[in-house]
mmCIF file with all atom_site columns, C-alpha atoms in Angstrom:
data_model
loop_
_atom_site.group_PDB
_atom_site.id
_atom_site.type_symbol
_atom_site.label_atom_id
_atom_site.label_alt_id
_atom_site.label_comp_id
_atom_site.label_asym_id
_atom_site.label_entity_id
_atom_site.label_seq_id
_atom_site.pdbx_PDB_ins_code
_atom_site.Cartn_x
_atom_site.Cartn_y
_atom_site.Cartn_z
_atom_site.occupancy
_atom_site.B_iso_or_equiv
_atom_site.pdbx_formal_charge
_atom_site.auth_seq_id
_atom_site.auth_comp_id
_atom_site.auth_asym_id
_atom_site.auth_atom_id
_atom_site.pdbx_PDB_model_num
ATOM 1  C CA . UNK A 1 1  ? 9.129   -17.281 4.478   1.00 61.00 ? 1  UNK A CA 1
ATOM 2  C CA . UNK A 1 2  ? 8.861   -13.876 6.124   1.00 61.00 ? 2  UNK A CA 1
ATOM 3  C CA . UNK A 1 3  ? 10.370  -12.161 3.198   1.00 71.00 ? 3  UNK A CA 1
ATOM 4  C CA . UNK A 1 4  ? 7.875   -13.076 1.102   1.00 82.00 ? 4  UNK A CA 1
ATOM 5  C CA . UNK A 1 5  ? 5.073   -10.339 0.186   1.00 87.00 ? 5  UNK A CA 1
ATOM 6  C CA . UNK A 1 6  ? 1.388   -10.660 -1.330  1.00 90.00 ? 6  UNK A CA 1
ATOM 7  C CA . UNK A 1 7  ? -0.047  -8.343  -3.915  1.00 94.00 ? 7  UNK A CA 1
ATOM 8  C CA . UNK A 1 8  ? -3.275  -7.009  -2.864  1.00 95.00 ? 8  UNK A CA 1
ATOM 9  C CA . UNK A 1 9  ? -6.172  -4.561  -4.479  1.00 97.00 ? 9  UNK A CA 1
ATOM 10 C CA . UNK A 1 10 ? -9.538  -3.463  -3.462  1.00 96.00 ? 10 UNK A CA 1
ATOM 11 C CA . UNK A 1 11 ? -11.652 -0.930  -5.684  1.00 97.00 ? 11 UNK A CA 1
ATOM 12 C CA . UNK A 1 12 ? -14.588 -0.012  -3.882  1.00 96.00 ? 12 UNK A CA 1
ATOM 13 C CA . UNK A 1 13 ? -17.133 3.272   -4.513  1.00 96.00 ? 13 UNK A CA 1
ATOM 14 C CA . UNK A 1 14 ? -17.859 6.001   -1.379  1.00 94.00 ? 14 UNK A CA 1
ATOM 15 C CA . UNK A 1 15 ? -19.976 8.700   -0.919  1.00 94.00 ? 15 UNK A CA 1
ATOM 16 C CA . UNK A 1 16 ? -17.437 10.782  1.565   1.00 94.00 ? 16 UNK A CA 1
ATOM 17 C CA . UNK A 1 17 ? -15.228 13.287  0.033   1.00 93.00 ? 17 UNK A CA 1
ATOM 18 C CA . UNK A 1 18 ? -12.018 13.057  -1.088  1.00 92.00 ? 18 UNK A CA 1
ATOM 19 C CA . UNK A 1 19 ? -10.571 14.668  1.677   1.00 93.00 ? 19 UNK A CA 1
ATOM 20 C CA . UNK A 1 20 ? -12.578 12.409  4.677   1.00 95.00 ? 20 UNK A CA 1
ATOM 21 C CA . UNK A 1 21 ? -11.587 9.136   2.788   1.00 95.00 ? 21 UNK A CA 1
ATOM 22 C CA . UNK A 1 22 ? -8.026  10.051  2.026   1.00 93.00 ? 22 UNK A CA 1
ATOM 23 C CA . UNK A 1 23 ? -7.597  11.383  6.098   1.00 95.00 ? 23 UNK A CA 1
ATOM 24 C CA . UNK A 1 24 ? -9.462  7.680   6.637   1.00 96.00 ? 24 UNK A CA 1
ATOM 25 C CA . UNK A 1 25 ? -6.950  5.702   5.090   1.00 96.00 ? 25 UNK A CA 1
ATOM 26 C CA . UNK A 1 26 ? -4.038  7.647   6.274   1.00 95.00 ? 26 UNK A CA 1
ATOM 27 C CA . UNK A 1 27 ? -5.039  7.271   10.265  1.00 97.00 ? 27 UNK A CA 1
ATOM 28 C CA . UNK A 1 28 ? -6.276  3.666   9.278   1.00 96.00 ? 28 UNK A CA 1
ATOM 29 C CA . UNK A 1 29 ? -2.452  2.602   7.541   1.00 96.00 ? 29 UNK A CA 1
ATOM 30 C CA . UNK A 1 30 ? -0.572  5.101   9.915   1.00 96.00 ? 30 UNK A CA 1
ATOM 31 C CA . UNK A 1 31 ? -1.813  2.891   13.453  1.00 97.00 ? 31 UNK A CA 1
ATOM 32 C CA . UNK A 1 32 ? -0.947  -0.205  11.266  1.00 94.00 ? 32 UNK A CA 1
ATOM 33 C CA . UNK A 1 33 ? 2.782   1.326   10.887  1.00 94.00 ? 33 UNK A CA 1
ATOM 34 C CA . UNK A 1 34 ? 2.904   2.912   7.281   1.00 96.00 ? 34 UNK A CA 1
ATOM 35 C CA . UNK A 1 35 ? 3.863   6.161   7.046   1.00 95.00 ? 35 UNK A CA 1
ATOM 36 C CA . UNK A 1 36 ? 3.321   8.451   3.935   1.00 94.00 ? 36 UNK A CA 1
ATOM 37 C CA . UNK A 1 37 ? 6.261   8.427   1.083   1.00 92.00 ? 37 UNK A CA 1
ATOM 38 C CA . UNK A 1 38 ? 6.507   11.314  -0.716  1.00 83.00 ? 38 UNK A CA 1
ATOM 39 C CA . UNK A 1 39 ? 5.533   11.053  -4.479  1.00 76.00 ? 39 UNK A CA 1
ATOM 40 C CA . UNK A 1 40 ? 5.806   13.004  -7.337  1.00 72.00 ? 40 UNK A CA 1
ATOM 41 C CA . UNK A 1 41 ? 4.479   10.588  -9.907  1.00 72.00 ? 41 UNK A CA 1
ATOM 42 C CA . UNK A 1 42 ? 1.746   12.314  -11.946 1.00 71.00 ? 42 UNK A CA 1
ATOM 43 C CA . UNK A 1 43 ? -1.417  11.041  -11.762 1.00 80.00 ? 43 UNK A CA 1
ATOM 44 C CA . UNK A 1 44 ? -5.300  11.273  -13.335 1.00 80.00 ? 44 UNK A CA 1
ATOM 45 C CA . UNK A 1 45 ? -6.828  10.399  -10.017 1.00 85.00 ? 45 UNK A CA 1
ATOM 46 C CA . UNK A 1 46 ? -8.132  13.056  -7.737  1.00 88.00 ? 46 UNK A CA 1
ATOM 47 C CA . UNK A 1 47 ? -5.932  12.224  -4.699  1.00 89.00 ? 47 UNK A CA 1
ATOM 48 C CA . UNK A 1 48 ? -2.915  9.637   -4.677  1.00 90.00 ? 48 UNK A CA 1
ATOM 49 C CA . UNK A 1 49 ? -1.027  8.557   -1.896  1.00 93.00 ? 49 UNK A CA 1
ATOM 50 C CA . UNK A 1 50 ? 1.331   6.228   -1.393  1.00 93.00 ? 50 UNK A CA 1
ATOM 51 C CA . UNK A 1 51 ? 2.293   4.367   2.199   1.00 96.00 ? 51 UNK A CA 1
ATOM 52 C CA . UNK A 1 52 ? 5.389   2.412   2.986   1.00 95.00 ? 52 UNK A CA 1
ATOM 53 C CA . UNK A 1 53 ? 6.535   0.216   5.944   1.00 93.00 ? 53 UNK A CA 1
ATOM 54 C CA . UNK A 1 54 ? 9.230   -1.617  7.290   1.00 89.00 ? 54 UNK A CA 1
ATOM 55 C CA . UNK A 1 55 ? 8.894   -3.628  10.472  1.00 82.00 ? 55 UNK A CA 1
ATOM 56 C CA . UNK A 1 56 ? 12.261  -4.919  10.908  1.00 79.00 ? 56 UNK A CA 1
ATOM 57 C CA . UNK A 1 57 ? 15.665  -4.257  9.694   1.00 81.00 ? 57 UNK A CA 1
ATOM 58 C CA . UNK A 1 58 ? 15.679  -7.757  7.875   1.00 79.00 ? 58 UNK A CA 1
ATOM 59 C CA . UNK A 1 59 ? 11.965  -7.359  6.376   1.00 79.00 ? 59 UNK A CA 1
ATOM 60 C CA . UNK A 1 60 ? 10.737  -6.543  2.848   1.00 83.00 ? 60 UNK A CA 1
ATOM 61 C CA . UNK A 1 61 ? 9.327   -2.841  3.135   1.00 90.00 ? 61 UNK A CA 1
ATOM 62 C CA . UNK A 1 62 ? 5.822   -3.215  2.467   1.00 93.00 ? 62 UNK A CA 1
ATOM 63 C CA . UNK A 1 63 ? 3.952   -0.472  0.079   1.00 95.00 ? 63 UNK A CA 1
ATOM 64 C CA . UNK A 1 64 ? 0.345   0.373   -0.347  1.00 96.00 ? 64 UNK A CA 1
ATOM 65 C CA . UNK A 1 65 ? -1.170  3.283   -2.698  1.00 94.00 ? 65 UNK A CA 1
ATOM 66 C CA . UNK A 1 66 ? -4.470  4.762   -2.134  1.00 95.00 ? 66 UNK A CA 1
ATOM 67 C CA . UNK A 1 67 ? -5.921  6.252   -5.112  1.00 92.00 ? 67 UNK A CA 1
ATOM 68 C CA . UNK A 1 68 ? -9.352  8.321   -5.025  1.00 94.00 ? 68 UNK A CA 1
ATOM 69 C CA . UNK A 1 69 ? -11.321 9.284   -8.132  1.00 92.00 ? 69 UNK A CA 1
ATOM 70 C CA . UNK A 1 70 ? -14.214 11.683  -7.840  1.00 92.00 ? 70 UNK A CA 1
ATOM 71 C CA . UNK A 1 71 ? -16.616 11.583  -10.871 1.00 89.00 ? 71 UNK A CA 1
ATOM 72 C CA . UNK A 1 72 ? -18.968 14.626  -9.205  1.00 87.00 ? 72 UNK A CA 1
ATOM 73 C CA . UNK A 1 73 ? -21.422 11.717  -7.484  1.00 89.00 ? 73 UNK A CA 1
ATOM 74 C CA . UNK A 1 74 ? -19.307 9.237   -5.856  1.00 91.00 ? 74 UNK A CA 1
ATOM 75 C CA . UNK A 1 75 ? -15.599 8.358   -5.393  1.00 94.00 ? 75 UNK A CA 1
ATOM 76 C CA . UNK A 1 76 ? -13.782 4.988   -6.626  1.00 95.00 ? 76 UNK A CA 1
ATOM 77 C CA . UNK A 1 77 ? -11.075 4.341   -3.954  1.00 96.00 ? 77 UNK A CA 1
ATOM 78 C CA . UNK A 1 78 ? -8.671  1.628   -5.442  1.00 95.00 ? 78 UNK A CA 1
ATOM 79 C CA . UNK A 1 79 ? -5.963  0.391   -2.669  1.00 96.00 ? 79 UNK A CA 1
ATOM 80 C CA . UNK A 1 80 ? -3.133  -1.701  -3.851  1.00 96.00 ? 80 UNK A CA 1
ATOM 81 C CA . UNK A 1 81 ? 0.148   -2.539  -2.862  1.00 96.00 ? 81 UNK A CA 1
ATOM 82 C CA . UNK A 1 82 ? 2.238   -5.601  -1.368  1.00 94.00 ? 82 UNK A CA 1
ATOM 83 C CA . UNK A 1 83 ? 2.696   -6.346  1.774   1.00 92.00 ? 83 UNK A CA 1
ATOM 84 C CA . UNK A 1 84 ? 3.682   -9.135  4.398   1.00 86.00 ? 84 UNK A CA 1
ATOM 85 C CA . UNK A 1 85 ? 2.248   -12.632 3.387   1.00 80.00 ? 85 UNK A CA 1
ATOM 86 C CA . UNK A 1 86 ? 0.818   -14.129 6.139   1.00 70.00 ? 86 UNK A CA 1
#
């Protein structure tokens, strides 16, 4: 069914900055079709940004948030979202 949608997450650690992983995953989602959604939703993380997409009239809209924590020696990037199954 092309309606239907997976969850998905992925926690991984970085050395990069904030800034270089959160301009990473914004080129990497935007050539995929997501754009950025404006948010307002406070957060603890350092950097939180949400994507959305829609790839036809008739689909779900997909969503996928990219959260960065910096602890001073490392990030934790946690993406998670749903999107297309299949």
């Amino acid at each position: 069914d092309p309606r239907q949608r997976a969850d998905v997450t992925l926690t991984l650690r970085a050395p990069d900055t904030v800034e270089a992983l959160t301009a990473y995953y914004t080129d990497t989602l935007g050539v995929a079709g997501f754009a950025v959604s404006p948010s307002t939703v406070p957060s603890a993380l350092t950097s939180l940004t949400t994507f959305v997409r829609t790839t036809a009239p008739e689909a779900p809209t997909e969503s996928v948030a990219v959260g960065v924590f910096d602890d001073e020696t490392e990030r934790l990037v946690t993406i998670s979202g749903q999107v297309a199954a299949g």
